[in-house]
Amino acid sequence: MPQIDVLYIHPLGKNPAFSRKYFKKAGKTAAEHCFGFIPMGIIGVINNLIKHGLKVRGISLPLKKRINPSFSLEECLKFYNPKVILIDMHWYVQIKNGLETARQCKKIHGCKIIIGGMSATLFYEELLKISYIDYVLKGDAEKPLAELCSAILGNKPKNKIQNIASGNFDNEITYSCTDIDNYDYVNMGFLEDSEAYISMFDFWLMVGKGCPFNCEHCDGSHHKTKALFGRNSTIFRSPENVVKDLKSISAETVNFSLDLSLMPDELIERLSKEKFNSNLRNEFFHTADLCKLRKLKGSFPSFDFVFSPIAGNEDVRKKYGKPFSNKQFLDCLRRIEEEDYNGGIIVYFTDYVIYPEKAVKLDENARNEFIRKILEIVPYALVKVLPQVADPGTLKGRIPIKRLFRLYSA
Ligand code: SF4
């Protein structure tokens, strides 16, 4: 294998130390949380590098852990001999191991290390204090990463590239990806073991960016993405591109990046005219838009409908950012049942909302009573009760950033 330009590494995930006991209580050890999904945006980012003529390969360490436990990062670096290493630090669960991976890469190989993603954006100043991190890519990466990699490879100045910070300069987030139709968010040919990845996980398809809602604990909320990614509105890929993407995906199940209830009518109409091979799992951010759902009934072989009402008490639910009532939710389930979709219903509740300094226990009686009503309507529904960790960006301002970084990287 000739030397490659960029090696992308998706690190192992781990819940922060302050939260692990709650996951153990839920019957899951923190160690089980390998967080194998690659952030869906990175696929477009990497394919854009390839489009610009760069030789890029990618590895997912959680995937390696599952299918090749004897995998050696050192051997891998020797084999590919990359000029640049890119590590994603999108979700906070990747911070701890992302740092360790960056440290090892620098020690073994010594090339330039770039970190990017939502958590990297939030903590960029802390990350740049660490000697083995050379650049942090803040916000959307589609365009600036290609520019940064080309500048590194061509030994050209980097200090004018949007969204980039290093030990020597800090460029503000002035770029936000608005031309999502120009990127390929589907082809995973760059990833080692891509076939295993596609057969193991649902495929998360980038249909659009920018959730319009403001859930209390989510760094993907409208307020937070405005601050972290400079994005002001929800954007969607064109109907033609979404159809093309769906037709080229070989995974058994596809998830959309944004709830289908948010999709523009034009996109729903276009999808309704097609028949796709993959099943659709849609996460409804609130209750379902039944009209849009009905239009897609014949387009997918089966559906999984995923809801997250958080709490059984509707006032608590509203406080956390989901303003629908119990009645609205139960009516929605009833309608879905009546319309007899082929597939299943999954409902997630939260037992503890975990902050670094405390955990808030949500009312168990109200939850159990609500679950009972749900199961009366949909006896086969899969109901899961899990802890939820507050995303770190939602605590910014309340906890000093240095301490926040320490807590979420422990
Ligand atoms: S939890 Fe989901 S619906 Fe709520 S703000 Fe985050 S992405 Fe949007």
Short mmCIF file of N, CA and C in Angstrom, two decimals, residues 3-7 45-57 83-84 114 145-154 190:
data_model
loop_
_atom_site.label_atom_id
_atom_site.label_comp_id
_atom_site.label_asym_id
_atom_site.label_seq_id
_atom_site.Cartn_x
_atom_site.Cartn_y
_atom_site.Cartn_z
N GLN A 3 1.95 5.23 0.42
CA GLN A 3 1.61 6.17 1.49
C GLN A 3 0.28 6.87 1.17
N ILE A 4 -0.56 7.00 2.20
CA ILE A 4 -1.81 7.72 1.97
C ILE A 4 -1.68 9.14 2.52
N ASP A 5 -2.61 9.99 2.10
CA ASP A 5 -2.56 11.38 2.58
C ASP A 5 -3.20 11.51 3.96
N VAL A 6 -4.41 10.95 4.08
CA VAL A 6 -5.16 11.15 5.33
C VAL A 6 -5.69 9.82 5.85
N LEU A 7 -5.46 9.58 7.12
CA LEU A 7 -6.10 8.43 7.78
C LEU A 7 -7.14 8.98 8.74
N VAL A 45 -17.70 14.48 4.34
CA VAL A 45 -16.44 15.22 4.51
C VAL A 45 -15.28 14.43 3.90
N ILE A 46 -15.24 13.13 4.18
CA ILE A 46 -14.14 12.29 3.66
C ILE A 46 -14.26 12.14 2.14
N ASN A 47 -15.49 11.91 1.67
CA ASN A 47 -15.64 11.76 0.21
C ASN A 47 -15.26 13.04 -0.53
N ASN A 48 -15.41 14.17 0.15
CA ASN A 48 -14.99 15.43 -0.48
C ASN A 48 -13.46 15.50 -0.59
N LEU A 49 -12.76 14.94 0.41
CA LEU A 49 -11.29 14.89 0.31
C LEU A 49 -10.89 14.04 -0.89
N ILE A 50 -11.58 12.90 -1.02
CA ILE A 50 -11.26 11.98 -2.13
C ILE A 50 -11.55 12.66 -3.47
N LYS A 51 -12.67 13.40 -3.50
CA LYS A 51 -13.03 14.14 -4.73
C LYS A 51 -11.93 15.14 -5.10
N HIS A 52 -11.26 15.66 -4.07
CA HIS A 52 -10.17 16.62 -4.32
C HIS A 52 -8.84 15.93 -4.61
N GLY A 53 -8.89 14.62 -4.81
CA GLY A 53 -7.68 13.91 -5.23
C GLY A 53 -6.82 13.37 -4.10
N LEU A 54 -7.29 13.45 -2.86
CA LEU A 54 -6.48 12.95 -1.75
C LEU A 54 -6.71 11.45 -1.57
N LYS A 55 -5.64 10.78 -1.15
CA LYS A 55 -5.77 9.34 -0.84
C LYS A 55 -6.15 9.23 0.63
N VAL A 56 -7.34 8.68 0.87
CA VAL A 56 -7.85 8.64 2.24
C VAL A 56 -8.31 7.22 2.59
N ARG A 57 -7.99 6.79 3.78
CA ARG A 57 -8.55 5.55 4.31
C ARG A 57 -9.13 5.86 5.68
N LYS A 83 0.05 11.03 6.01
CA LYS A 83 0.68 12.35 6.24
C LYS A 83 -0.13 13.16 7.25
N VAL A 84 -1.42 12.86 7.32
CA VAL A 84 -2.32 13.57 8.25
C VAL A 84 -3.24 12.54 8.89
N ILE A 114 -5.46 16.24 13.31
CA ILE A 114 -6.61 17.16 13.27
C ILE A 114 -7.76 16.51 14.03
N LEU A 145 -12.00 21.28 5.80
CA LEU A 145 -11.06 20.16 5.97
C LEU A 145 -10.28 19.92 4.69
N ALA A 146 -10.96 20.01 3.55
CA ALA A 146 -10.26 19.81 2.27
C ALA A 146 -9.18 20.89 2.11
N GLU A 147 -9.51 22.11 2.51
CA GLU A 147 -8.53 23.20 2.38
C GLU A 147 -7.36 22.99 3.34
N LEU A 148 -7.68 22.56 4.56
CA LEU A 148 -6.61 22.37 5.55
C LEU A 148 -5.68 21.23 5.13
N CYS A 149 -6.27 20.12 4.70
CA CYS A 149 -5.42 18.98 4.31
C CYS A 149 -4.54 19.36 3.12
N SER A 150 -5.12 20.05 2.14
CA SER A 150 -4.32 20.47 0.98
C SER A 150 -3.19 21.40 1.42
N ALA A 151 -3.49 22.29 2.36
CA ALA A 151 -2.46 23.24 2.83
C ALA A 151 -1.35 22.50 3.58
N ILE A 152 -1.74 21.50 4.38
CA ILE A 152 -0.71 20.74 5.12
C ILE A 152 0.16 19.97 4.12
N LEU A 153 -0.51 19.30 3.17
CA LEU A 153 0.24 18.47 2.22
C LEU A 153 1.12 19.32 1.30
N GLY A 154 0.63 20.52 0.98
CA GLY A 154 1.39 21.39 0.08
C GLY A 154 2.27 22.39 0.82
N PHE A 190 -14.13 4.25 1.61
CA PHE A 190 -12.87 4.66 2.26
C PHE A 190 -12.62 3.90 3.56
#
